[in-house]
Amino acid sequence: MRLTALLPVRSCLLLVVVSVCVQQVHGVWPLPQQLHQSADRGCLSPQRFSFTYGRDSAAQTGCSVLDAAFKRYFSIIFPDFTKGSVINDKIFILGWSNPLTYNLSVSEGQAVLRSVTVWGALRGLESFSQLVYQDDYGSYFINKTEIVDFPRFAFRGLLLDTSRHYLPLHAILKTLDAMAYSKFNVFHWHIVDDPSFPYQSRTFPDLSNKGAFHPFTHIYTQSDVMRVIEHARMRGIRVVPEFDSPGHTQSWGKGQPGLLTPCYKGGVPSGSFGPVDPTIDTTYKFMESLLKEVKFVFPDSYVHLGGDEVSFACWQSNPNVRKFMEKMGFGKDFTKLESFYMESIMNMTAALNRTSIVWQDVFDYHERIPQDTVLEIWKGEKYQAELSRMTQAGHRVLLSAPWYINHISYGQDWRNSYAVQPQNFSGTEEQKKLVIGGEVAMWGEYVDATNLTPRLWPRACAAAERLWSNEEKTLNADLAFPRLEEFRCELLRRGIQAEPLFVGHCKHEYDGL
């Protein structure tokens, strides 16, 4: 079998052709928009199989993203056969706005994959890899298949928290691999928080020197961050960093004296500190310098600024803060003080030509939010009403509230994630278009490298399908179960330690330990 990639120069159409040797039908996760299969199948020979660019393709050998993907997917498709080809390297830029539609046609003698962009081609290669299967004698087969596919939502994210527990680099990279298998395209890196500041800043090295769990072993160096960004880019995944403030900043204060608000008790400082102090100029100078560095290190056009769960008790206790409140005419409404801070930070971000993402608290406090700011919903079960309010105000929205899968329960809780309907709220069609996607969140209170992968997978796959596939075709969890069970076994075969969905077995059990 030969796979040829053709990207006509003028139309920027990517065509990948695969040549094949002629009853079981295999599914794809997440489910393609249109999928037609027959029982007719062709046999694949690793020795004869190749990926080839079409003669008229704009992408040719030297396209680093596809060259590397061809090599990677050869090993995935033929795990028992290790011979590969040499790959040349070249820079390629990822863009969210590029069309991601791909067409895959598998017939007798060849398969053809067409896509407008390399990013669509990556998703098509993933689908193709899932169509290949082995019989009991080790022979490889693929059924005749026609696929037309594209994502339902542009933003299909997954959040990792690397502050509450440090996640070693290999755990993050493996997560990115599994994300690509499930067609997630945004890694939301909640890199710092109250417990620790593992990001090694060039501008403010004491933030990690004094704020990390350990200044040498529990940090992400600049080269670590670059490796994560590049590993993600090669798999069509964006990296959106989050530097959450003014709350969730206890670790920041250890390396940046004067940043946090001193708390008072009985009219004198208590020795403890609260959120970032929003009343002094040095705070804004520090944040501007930090955000400039973030822009330089993280190339994505989005940065997450947090803005959630700010406790006002310390601000209320501090006489200097109360004087500032009086001077600004805020009275005793501390939500106005947080609004003052967040508006300043969002304006800084806009001046750096970056778009802010913030948690829903920023909207709930009636802050003056730049119109292009993306709002993320994380609170509770009544997220439908919040979706209505935010979209009515004209803001783009991300949904994560029903996908906090760090919360676990006995049984098949993936079904709860699968039942979510992101656009099922009161609003116009124009409002519903403002829901640009959502993300799975894996907060780190009880998660580190020992249990990250089995807790994420295959549970995160439920949200992956909801964000990619046609909702009307994927509402029945019972129908989805066999396909997800098969995909979970495929994850095991690829070295992802995905936990069981229920009683049963996989033909190739996990052997990575």
Short mmCIF file of C-alpha atoms in Angstrom, two decimals:
data_model
loop_
_atom_site.label_atom_id
_atom_site.label_comp_id
_atom_site.label_asym_id
_atom_site.label_seq_id
_atom_site.Cartn_x
_atom_site.Cartn_y
_atom_site.Cartn_z
CA MET A 1 0.00 0.00 0.00
CA ARG A 2 1.22 3.48 -0.79
CA LEU A 3 -0.04 6.71 0.76
CA THR A 4 0.51 9.78 -1.42
CA ALA A 5 0.04 13.32 -0.11
CA LEU A 6 -0.97 15.84 -2.77
CA LEU A 7 -1.44 19.55 -2.06
CA PRO A 8 -2.17 21.44 -5.31
CA VAL A 9 -0.28 24.73 -5.17
CA ARG A 10 -3.02 27.04 -6.43
CA SER A 11 -5.93 25.62 -4.45
CA CYS A 12 -3.82 24.62 -1.42
CA LEU A 13 -5.54 21.24 -1.48
CA LEU A 14 -3.67 18.51 0.36
CA LEU A 15 -4.06 15.09 -1.17
CA VAL A 16 -2.63 12.01 0.49
CA VAL A 17 -2.81 8.83 -1.58
CA VAL A 18 -2.45 5.31 -0.11
CA SER A 19 -1.96 2.15 -2.41
CA VAL A 20 -3.52 -1.23 -0.93
CA CYS A 21 -3.15 -5.29 -1.43
CA VAL A 22 -8.56 -7.69 -0.91
CA GLN A 23 -15.22 -8.37 6.87
CA GLN A 24 -14.74 -6.57 9.88
CA VAL A 25 -15.68 -2.87 10.07
CA HIS A 26 -13.78 -0.63 12.48
CA GLY A 27 -14.90 2.63 14.02
CA VAL A 28 -13.17 5.96 14.47
CA TRP A 29 -13.06 8.10 17.63
CA PRO A 30 -14.22 10.83 17.61
CA LEU A 31 -16.91 9.90 15.12
CA PRO A 32 -16.44 11.61 11.73
CA GLN A 33 -19.17 13.88 10.40
CA GLN A 34 -19.80 11.44 7.53
CA LEU A 35 -18.56 7.86 7.56
CA HIS A 36 -19.47 5.10 5.10
CA GLN A 37 -17.80 1.69 5.28
CA SER A 38 -18.25 -1.63 3.53
CA ALA A 39 -17.29 -5.15 4.52
CA ASP A 40 -14.85 -5.29 1.59
CA ARG A 41 -11.33 -5.08 2.87
CA GLY A 42 -7.79 -4.85 1.57
CA CYS A 43 -4.64 -6.21 3.14
CA LEU A 44 -1.72 -3.93 4.02
CA SER A 45 1.92 -4.93 3.79
CA PRO A 46 4.33 -2.87 5.93
CA GLN A 47 7.13 -3.69 3.48
CA ARG A 48 5.18 -2.21 0.56
CA PHE A 49 3.36 0.60 2.36
CA SER A 50 4.55 4.19 1.91
CA PHE A 51 3.39 7.77 2.38
CA THR A 52 3.90 9.85 -0.76
CA TYR A 53 3.13 13.46 -1.66
CA GLY A 54 1.18 14.00 -4.85
CA ARG A 55 3.07 15.59 -7.75
CA ASP A 56 0.92 18.75 -7.74
CA SER A 57 0.85 19.16 -3.97
CA ALA A 58 1.93 22.48 -2.45
CA ALA A 59 3.30 20.44 0.47
CA GLN A 60 6.22 18.21 -0.44
CA THR A 61 9.06 16.42 1.29
CA GLY A 62 10.56 18.99 3.63
CA CYS A 63 7.21 19.92 5.19
CA SER A 64 8.29 19.14 8.75
CA VAL A 65 4.80 18.63 10.17
CA LEU A 66 3.74 16.05 7.59
CA ASP A 67 7.15 14.40 7.19
CA ALA A 68 7.25 13.75 10.93
CA ALA A 69 3.60 12.68 10.96
CA PHE A 70 4.20 10.13 8.19
CA LYS A 71 7.03 8.57 10.18
CA ARG A 72 5.04 8.65 13.42
CA TYR A 73 1.91 7.13 11.92
CA PHE A 74 3.82 4.41 10.12
CA SER A 75 4.91 3.14 13.55
CA ILE A 76 1.38 3.53 14.91
CA ILE A 77 -0.25 1.69 12.00
CA PHE A 78 2.36 -1.09 12.00
CA PRO A 79 3.47 -1.39 15.65
CA ASP A 80 5.23 -4.70 14.98
CA PHE A 81 7.26 -3.30 12.09
CA THR A 82 9.86 -0.64 12.90
CA LYS A 83 11.46 0.28 9.54
CA GLY A 84 10.93 3.97 8.81
CA SER A 85 12.11 6.71 6.50
CA VAL A 86 14.37 9.72 7.08
CA ILE A 87 12.60 13.01 7.77
CA ASN A 88 13.81 16.51 6.83
CA ASP A 89 12.97 19.43 9.13
CA LYS A 90 11.39 22.82 8.34
CA ILE A 91 9.37 25.45 10.22
CA PHE A 92 5.57 25.54 9.68
CA ILE A 93 3.14 27.97 11.34
CA LEU A 94 -0.08 26.78 13.02
CA GLY A 95 -3.25 28.87 12.67
CA TRP A 96 -6.62 28.41 14.32
CA SER A 97 -8.51 29.95 11.44
CA ASN A 98 -7.36 27.44 8.82
CA PRO A 99 -10.03 25.08 7.50
CA LEU A 100 -9.68 21.63 9.03
CA THR A 101 -11.92 19.66 6.71
CA TYR A 102 -10.46 16.47 5.30
CA ASN A 103 -11.78 13.78 2.93
CA LEU A 104 -10.54 10.21 3.18
CA SER A 105 -11.35 7.62 0.53
CA VAL A 106 -10.11 4.04 0.96
CA SER A 107 -10.73 1.81 -2.05
CA GLU A 108 -9.17 -1.30 -3.57
CA GLY A 109 -5.53 -0.56 -4.29
CA GLN A 110 -5.28 2.90 -2.73
CA ALA A 111 -6.47 5.42 -0.20
CA VAL A 112 -6.65 9.16 -0.84
CA LEU A 113 -6.60 11.84 1.86
CA ARG A 114 -7.44 15.40 0.81
CA SER A 115 -7.19 18.44 3.05
CA VAL A 116 -6.85 22.18 2.57
CA THR A 117 -4.22 22.41 5.33
CA VAL A 118 -1.62 20.23 6.98
CA TRP A 119 -3.63 20.46 10.20
CA GLY A 120 -6.63 18.85 8.56
CA ALA A 121 -4.30 16.25 7.10
CA LEU A 122 -3.06 15.37 10.59
CA ARG A 123 -6.65 14.65 11.68
CA GLY A 124 -7.17 12.57 8.56
CA LEU A 125 -4.02 10.55 9.25
CA GLU A 126 -5.33 9.83 12.75
CA SER A 127 -8.63 8.59 11.36
CA PHE A 128 -6.82 6.46 8.78
CA SER A 129 -4.65 4.91 11.50
CA GLN A 130 -7.73 3.87 13.46
CA LEU A 131 -9.22 2.11 10.42
CA VAL A 132 -6.31 -0.34 10.18
CA TYR A 133 -6.58 -3.56 12.20
CA GLN A 134 -4.86 -6.95 12.54
CA ASP A 135 -6.26 -10.46 12.42
CA ASP A 136 -5.22 -13.28 14.76
CA TYR A 137 -2.29 -14.11 12.48
CA GLY A 138 -0.82 -10.60 12.55
CA SER A 139 -1.91 -9.54 9.04
CA TYR A 140 -3.03 -5.92 8.60
CA PHE A 141 -6.33 -4.96 6.94
CA ILE A 142 -8.45 -1.93 6.15
CA ASN A 143 -12.04 -1.79 4.93
CA LYS A 144 -13.28 0.27 2.01
CA THR A 145 -14.21 3.60 3.60
CA GLU A 146 -15.42 7.08 2.68
CA ILE A 147 -15.03 9.89 5.23
CA VAL A 148 -15.88 13.59 5.07
CA ASP A 149 -14.90 15.18 8.34
CA PHE A 150 -14.33 18.47 10.16
CA PRO A 151 -14.55 19.64 13.79
CA ARG A 152 -17.81 20.96 15.18
CA PHE A 153 -15.99 23.43 17.46
CA ALA A 154 -12.74 25.30 16.81
CA PHE A 155 -11.51 25.10 20.41
CA ARG A 156 -11.16 21.57 21.82
CA GLY A 157 -9.00 21.95 24.88
CA LEU A 158 -7.51 20.10 27.81
CA LEU A 159 -6.21 21.77 30.97
CA LEU A 160 -3.34 20.42 33.05
CA ASP A 161 -2.50 21.92 36.45
CA THR A 162 1.27 21.80 37.06
CA SER A 163 1.30 23.83 40.27
CA ARG A 164 -0.52 21.66 42.81
CA HIS A 165 1.65 18.75 41.74
CA TYR A 166 4.63 19.09 39.42
CA LEU A 167 4.19 17.03 36.25
CA PRO A 168 7.49 15.90 34.69
CA LEU A 169 8.06 16.73 31.07
CA HIS A 170 7.50 13.17 29.85
CA ALA A 171 4.00 13.15 31.41
CA ILE A 172 3.06 16.35 29.58
CA LEU A 173 4.44 15.08 26.26
CA LYS A 174 2.55 11.79 26.59
CA THR A 175 -0.62 13.75 27.31
CA LEU A 176 -0.08 15.74 24.11
CA ASP A 177 0.26 12.47 22.18
CA ALA A 178 -3.03 11.20 23.58
CA MET A 179 -4.69 14.55 22.86
CA ALA A 180 -3.72 14.25 19.20
CA TYR A 181 -5.20 10.72 19.06
CA SER A 182 -8.50 12.19 20.33
CA LYS A 183 -8.27 15.28 18.05
CA PHE A 184 -7.95 17.82 20.88
CA ASN A 185 -6.20 20.93 19.59
CA VAL A 186 -5.53 23.21 22.59
CA PHE A 187 -3.30 22.51 25.58
CA HIS A 188 -4.34 24.92 28.36
CA TRP A 189 -1.26 24.99 30.57
CA HIS A 190 -2.26 26.11 34.05
CA ILE A 191 1.41 26.38 34.80
CA VAL A 192 1.47 28.27 38.14
CA ASP A 193 -0.87 28.74 41.12
CA ASP A 194 -0.85 29.15 44.93
CA PRO A 195 1.16 26.01 45.81
CA SER A 196 4.12 26.46 43.45
CA PHE A 197 5.61 28.54 40.63
CA PRO A 198 7.48 26.03 38.45
CA TYR A 199 7.83 28.32 35.40
CA GLN A 200 11.44 29.54 35.24
CA SER A 201 11.14 33.18 34.23
CA ARG A 202 13.96 34.94 32.42
CA THR A 203 12.88 38.32 33.73
CA PHE A 204 12.09 37.28 37.30
CA PRO A 205 14.18 34.16 38.12
CA ASP A 206 13.33 34.35 41.83
CA LEU A 207 9.71 33.45 41.05
CA SER A 208 10.76 29.82 40.54
CA ASN A 209 13.92 29.98 42.68
CA LYS A 210 11.75 30.74 45.70
CA GLY A 211 8.27 29.76 44.55
CA ALA A 212 8.76 26.30 43.04
CA PHE A 213 8.60 23.14 45.16
CA HIS A 214 12.30 22.80 44.33
CA PRO A 215 14.36 25.35 42.35
CA PHE A 216 16.15 22.72 40.24
CA THR A 217 14.11 19.51 40.06
CA HIS A 218 10.56 20.91 40.01
CA ILE A 219 10.76 23.64 37.37
CA TYR A 220 10.10 24.10 33.67
CA THR A 221 13.10 25.71 32.04
CA GLN A 222 12.83 27.82 28.92
CA SER A 223 14.02 24.82 26.89
CA ASP A 224 11.38 22.61 28.55
CA VAL A 225 8.67 25.06 27.55
CA MET A 226 10.00 25.25 23.99
CA ARG A 227 9.99 21.47 23.79
CA VAL A 228 6.36 21.30 24.91
CA ILE A 229 5.33 23.99 22.40
CA GLU A 230 7.13 22.25 19.53
CA HIS A 231 5.86 18.76 20.47
CA ALA A 232 2.34 20.19 20.51
CA ARG A 233 2.76 22.12 17.24
CA MET A 234 3.89 19.03 15.38
CA ARG A 235 0.61 17.41 16.43
CA GLY A 236 -1.61 20.36 15.54
CA ILE A 237 -2.04 21.47 19.15
CA ARG A 238 -1.83 25.05 20.42
CA VAL A 239 -0.33 25.86 23.83
CA VAL A 240 -2.26 28.52 25.76
CA PRO A 241 -0.53 29.44 29.05
CA GLU A 242 -2.41 30.62 32.12
CA PHE A 243 -0.93 33.04 34.63
CA ASP A 244 -3.88 33.43 36.98
CA SER A 245 -4.15 36.59 39.08
CA PRO A 246 -4.96 38.49 41.29
CA GLY A 247 -5.88 35.42 43.34
CA HIS A 248 -4.11 32.06 43.22
CA THR A 249 -0.77 33.88 43.57
CA GLN A 250 0.64 32.84 46.96
CA SER A 251 3.69 31.23 45.33
CA TRP A 252 4.37 34.44 43.35
CA GLY A 253 4.88 36.45 46.52
CA LYS A 254 7.81 34.34 47.68
CA GLY A 255 9.97 35.55 44.82
CA GLN A 256 8.48 38.99 44.29
CA PRO A 257 8.34 40.99 47.55
CA GLY A 258 5.70 43.70 47.63
CA LEU A 259 3.46 42.04 45.04
CA LEU A 260 0.87 40.56 47.39
CA THR A 261 -1.43 42.46 49.74
CA PRO A 262 -0.36 42.39 53.44
CA CYS A 263 -3.24 41.18 55.60
CA TYR A 264 -4.06 42.97 58.87
CA LYS A 265 -5.44 41.76 62.16
CA GLY A 266 -6.24 44.11 65.04
CA GLY A 267 -4.91 47.07 63.07
CA VAL A 268 -1.43 45.57 62.52
CA PRO A 269 0.04 43.32 59.80
CA SER A 270 -0.65 39.65 60.57
CA GLY A 271 2.31 38.35 58.60
CA SER A 272 0.08 36.66 56.03
CA PHE A 273 -0.66 37.83 52.52
CA GLY A 274 -3.68 37.88 50.24
CA PRO A 275 -4.18 38.45 46.51
CA VAL A 276 -2.00 40.69 44.35
CA ASP A 277 -2.08 44.29 45.63
CA PRO A 278 -4.07 46.21 42.98
CA THR A 279 -3.51 49.62 44.57
CA ILE A 280 0.20 50.22 43.82
CA ASP A 281 2.00 51.08 40.58
CA THR A 282 4.75 48.49 41.07
CA THR A 283 2.16 45.72 40.66
CA TYR A 284 1.27 46.87 37.16
CA LYS A 285 4.90 47.39 36.16
CA PHE A 286 5.65 43.82 37.27
CA MET A 287 2.63 42.37 35.44
CA GLU A 288 3.49 44.26 32.26
CA SER A 289 7.05 42.89 32.29
CA LEU A 290 5.82 39.35 32.98
CA LEU A 291 3.23 39.49 30.21
CA LYS A 292 5.84 40.79 27.76
CA GLU A 293 7.93 37.72 28.56
CA VAL A 294 4.91 35.43 28.21
CA LYS A 295 4.27 36.90 24.75
CA PHE A 296 7.89 36.21 23.76
CA VAL A 297 8.00 32.64 25.11
CA PHE A 298 4.52 31.45 24.16
CA PRO A 299 3.77 32.28 20.50
CA ASP A 300 0.02 31.66 20.67
CA SER A 301 -2.25 34.67 20.19
CA TYR A 302 -4.20 33.79 23.34
CA VAL A 303 -3.16 34.05 26.98
CA HIS A 304 -5.33 33.00 29.93
CA LEU A 305 -5.38 35.63 32.68
CA GLY A 306 -7.49 33.74 35.25
CA GLY A 307 -9.39 36.17 37.45
CA ASP A 308 -11.27 33.56 39.52
CA GLU A 309 -11.88 32.88 43.20
CA VAL A 310 -10.49 36.11 44.64
CA SER A 311 -10.95 36.32 48.41
CA PHE A 312 -11.70 39.86 49.53
CA ALA A 313 -11.01 39.33 53.25
CA CYS A 314 -7.37 40.45 53.10
CA TRP A 315 -8.18 43.49 50.99
CA GLN A 316 -10.91 44.42 53.49
CA SER A 317 -8.44 44.18 56.39
CA ASN A 318 -5.80 46.42 54.81
CA PRO A 319 -6.13 50.16 55.61
CA ASN A 320 -4.19 51.23 52.51
CA VAL A 321 -6.55 49.25 50.29
CA ARG A 322 -9.57 50.78 52.00
CA LYS A 323 -8.15 54.29 51.42
CA PHE A 324 -7.63 53.45 47.75
CA MET A 325 -11.21 52.22 47.53
CA GLU A 326 -12.47 55.49 48.99
CA LYS A 327 -10.28 57.54 46.64
CA MET A 328 -11.59 55.63 43.60
CA GLY A 329 -15.21 55.87 44.69
CA PHE A 330 -15.62 52.11 45.00
CA GLY A 331 -17.30 52.32 48.42
CA LYS A 332 -17.15 48.88 50.04
CA ASP A 333 -17.72 46.93 46.83
CA PHE A 334 -14.54 44.94 46.42
CA THR A 335 -15.74 43.46 43.14
CA LYS A 336 -15.07 46.93 41.71
CA LEU A 337 -11.48 46.72 42.95
CA GLU A 338 -11.00 43.36 41.25
CA SER A 339 -12.62 44.81 38.13
CA PHE A 340 -10.17 47.72 38.21
CA TYR A 341 -7.24 45.29 38.34
CA MET A 342 -8.51 42.84 35.69
CA GLU A 343 -9.44 45.63 33.27
CA SER A 344 -5.89 46.97 33.56
CA ILE A 345 -4.38 43.53 32.92
CA MET A 346 -6.67 42.83 29.96
CA ASN A 347 -5.78 46.21 28.44
CA MET A 348 -2.08 45.38 28.87
CA THR A 349 -2.64 42.09 27.07
CA ALA A 350 -4.46 43.82 24.23
CA ALA A 351 -1.58 46.33 23.91
CA LEU A 352 0.74 43.33 23.45
CA ASN A 353 -1.47 42.15 20.56
CA ARG A 354 -2.71 39.16 22.53
CA THR A 355 -6.30 38.13 23.22
CA SER A 356 -7.34 37.40 26.80
CA ILE A 357 -9.18 34.36 28.07
CA VAL A 358 -10.61 34.79 31.58
CA TRP A 359 -12.71 32.72 33.97
CA GLN A 360 -16.39 33.57 34.30
CA ASP A 361 -15.91 35.50 37.56
CA VAL A 362 -14.60 38.44 35.53
CA PHE A 363 -17.89 38.64 33.64
CA ASP A 364 -19.99 37.99 36.73
CA TYR A 365 -18.47 41.06 38.44
CA HIS A 366 -19.77 43.25 35.58
CA GLU A 367 -16.29 44.30 34.53
CA ARG A 368 -15.66 46.33 31.40
CA ILE A 369 -14.35 43.51 29.26
CA PRO A 370 -12.78 44.03 25.82
CA GLN A 371 -15.23 42.61 23.30
CA ASP A 372 -12.76 40.08 21.88
CA THR A 373 -12.08 38.56 25.32
CA VAL A 374 -13.00 34.87 25.57
CA LEU A 375 -14.95 33.89 28.70
CA GLU A 376 -14.61 30.44 30.25
CA ILE A 377 -17.41 28.91 32.33
CA TRP A 378 -16.30 26.69 35.20
CA LYS A 379 -18.98 26.96 37.90
CA GLY A 380 -21.57 24.38 38.76
CA GLU A 381 -24.50 22.83 36.99
CA LYS A 382 -26.37 26.00 35.95
CA TYR A 383 -24.00 26.81 33.14
CA GLN A 384 -26.80 27.09 30.57
CA ALA A 385 -28.00 30.37 32.09
CA GLU A 386 -24.43 31.69 32.08
CA LEU A 387 -24.05 30.71 28.43
CA SER A 388 -27.17 32.73 27.64
CA ARG A 389 -25.98 35.83 29.52
CA MET A 390 -22.43 35.81 28.11
CA THR A 391 -23.43 35.25 24.50
CA GLN A 392 -26.20 37.83 24.77
CA ALA A 393 -23.47 40.31 25.75
CA GLY A 394 -21.68 39.36 22.52
CA HIS A 395 -18.74 37.48 23.99
CA ARG A 396 -17.17 34.27 22.75
CA VAL A 397 -17.43 31.51 25.32
CA LEU A 398 -15.68 28.29 26.33
CA LEU A 399 -17.44 25.63 28.39
CA SER A 400 -15.54 23.60 30.96
CA ALA A 401 -17.96 23.38 33.92
CA PRO A 402 -19.35 19.90 33.09
CA TRP A 403 -15.91 18.52 32.17
CA TYR A 404 -13.96 18.84 35.44
CA ILE A 405 -12.93 15.22 35.24
CA ASN A 406 -10.54 15.44 38.17
CA HIS A 407 -13.80 14.74 40.05
CA ILE A 408 -14.20 10.97 39.96
CA SER A 409 -16.97 8.57 40.88
CA TYR A 410 -17.45 4.84 40.76
CA GLY A 411 -18.67 3.45 37.47
CA GLN A 412 -18.87 4.87 33.96
CA ASP A 413 -18.80 8.59 34.69
CA TRP A 414 -17.67 9.27 31.11
CA ARG A 415 -21.35 9.03 30.24
CA ASN A 416 -21.99 12.29 32.11
CA SER A 417 -19.41 14.07 29.95
CA TYR A 418 -20.85 12.49 26.82
CA ALA A 419 -24.36 13.77 27.61
CA VAL A 420 -23.29 17.45 27.65
CA GLN A 421 -24.86 19.63 24.95
CA PRO A 422 -22.79 22.84 24.75
CA GLN A 423 -25.33 24.78 22.69
CA ASN A 424 -28.43 23.66 24.56
CA PHE A 425 -29.33 27.00 26.15
CA SER A 426 -31.80 29.80 25.62
CA GLY A 427 -30.51 32.06 22.88
CA THR A 428 -30.51 32.89 19.18
CA GLU A 429 -28.54 30.99 16.55
CA GLU A 430 -26.08 33.88 16.49
CA GLN A 431 -25.57 33.51 20.23
CA LYS A 432 -24.94 29.79 19.90
CA LYS A 433 -22.24 30.44 17.30
CA LEU A 434 -20.37 32.38 19.99
CA VAL A 435 -19.74 29.11 21.88
CA ILE A 436 -16.38 28.37 20.26
CA GLY A 437 -15.78 25.11 22.15
CA GLY A 438 -14.79 23.82 25.53
CA GLU A 439 -12.19 21.98 27.47
CA VAL A 440 -11.59 19.11 29.83
CA ALA A 441 -9.96 20.18 33.12
CA MET A 442 -7.66 18.00 35.19
CA TRP A 443 -6.90 19.92 38.37
CA GLY A 444 -3.97 18.65 40.37
CA GLU A 445 -4.95 18.40 44.05
CA TYR A 446 -4.94 14.59 43.85
CA VAL A 447 -3.16 14.06 40.52
CA ASP A 448 0.51 13.69 39.67
CA ALA A 449 2.49 11.60 37.18
CA THR A 450 1.48 8.35 38.95
CA ASN A 451 -2.22 8.64 38.08
CA LEU A 452 -2.53 11.41 35.47
CA THR A 453 -2.83 9.22 32.38
CA PRO A 454 -5.36 6.63 33.63
CA ARG A 455 -7.48 9.36 35.22
CA LEU A 456 -7.57 11.33 31.97
CA TRP A 457 -8.03 8.52 29.47
CA PRO A 458 -10.39 7.35 28.14
CA ARG A 459 -12.68 9.61 30.22
CA ALA A 460 -11.53 12.74 28.36
CA CYS A 461 -12.45 11.07 25.07
CA ALA A 462 -16.14 11.64 25.79
CA ALA A 463 -15.70 15.41 25.68
CA ALA A 464 -13.40 15.04 22.66
CA GLU A 465 -16.22 13.46 20.67
CA ARG A 466 -18.78 15.98 21.87
CA LEU A 467 -16.54 18.84 20.72
CA TRP A 468 -15.66 17.26 17.36
CA SER A 469 -18.63 15.22 16.15
CA ASN A 470 -22.21 15.82 15.00
CA GLU A 471 -24.24 15.94 18.21
CA GLU A 472 -27.35 14.35 16.71
CA LYS A 473 -25.32 11.29 15.67
CA THR A 474 -23.59 10.89 19.04
CA LEU A 475 -26.21 11.33 21.74
CA ASN A 476 -26.55 7.63 22.55
CA ALA A 477 -23.82 6.55 24.99
CA ASP A 478 -24.81 2.89 24.67
CA LEU A 479 -24.11 3.01 20.93
CA ALA A 480 -20.84 4.84 21.56
CA PHE A 481 -19.62 2.38 24.19
CA PRO A 482 -18.27 -0.38 21.88
CA ARG A 483 -16.41 2.17 19.78
CA LEU A 484 -14.93 3.87 22.86
CA GLU A 485 -13.99 0.49 24.30
CA GLU A 486 -12.16 -0.31 21.06
CA PHE A 487 -10.46 3.10 21.09
CA ARG A 488 -9.35 2.56 24.67
CA CYS A 489 -7.66 -0.67 23.56
CA GLU A 490 -5.99 1.25 20.74
CA LEU A 491 -4.67 3.77 23.29
CA LEU A 492 -3.16 0.88 25.26
CA ARG A 493 -1.49 -0.42 22.10
CA ARG A 494 0.01 3.05 21.62
CA GLY A 495 1.45 3.12 25.14
CA ILE A 496 -1.26 5.27 26.77
CA GLN A 497 -2.19 3.77 30.15
CA ALA A 498 -5.95 4.30 29.73
CA GLU A 499 -8.13 2.83 32.45
CA PRO A 500 -10.86 0.22 31.73
CA LEU A 501 -14.40 1.30 30.90
CA PHE A 502 -15.95 -1.89 32.31
CA VAL A 503 -15.37 -5.63 32.57
CA GLY A 504 -13.51 -7.05 29.58
CA HIS A 505 -10.14 -7.33 27.94
CA CYS A 506 -8.04 -5.99 25.08
CA LYS A 507 -6.34 -8.13 22.49
CA HIS A 508 -3.13 -6.25 23.22
CA GLU A 509 -3.08 -5.45 26.93
CA TYR A 510 -0.96 -2.63 28.32
CA ASP A 511 2.65 -3.79 28.62
CA GLY A 512 4.44 -0.55 29.39
CA LEU A 513 5.21 -1.27 33.05
#
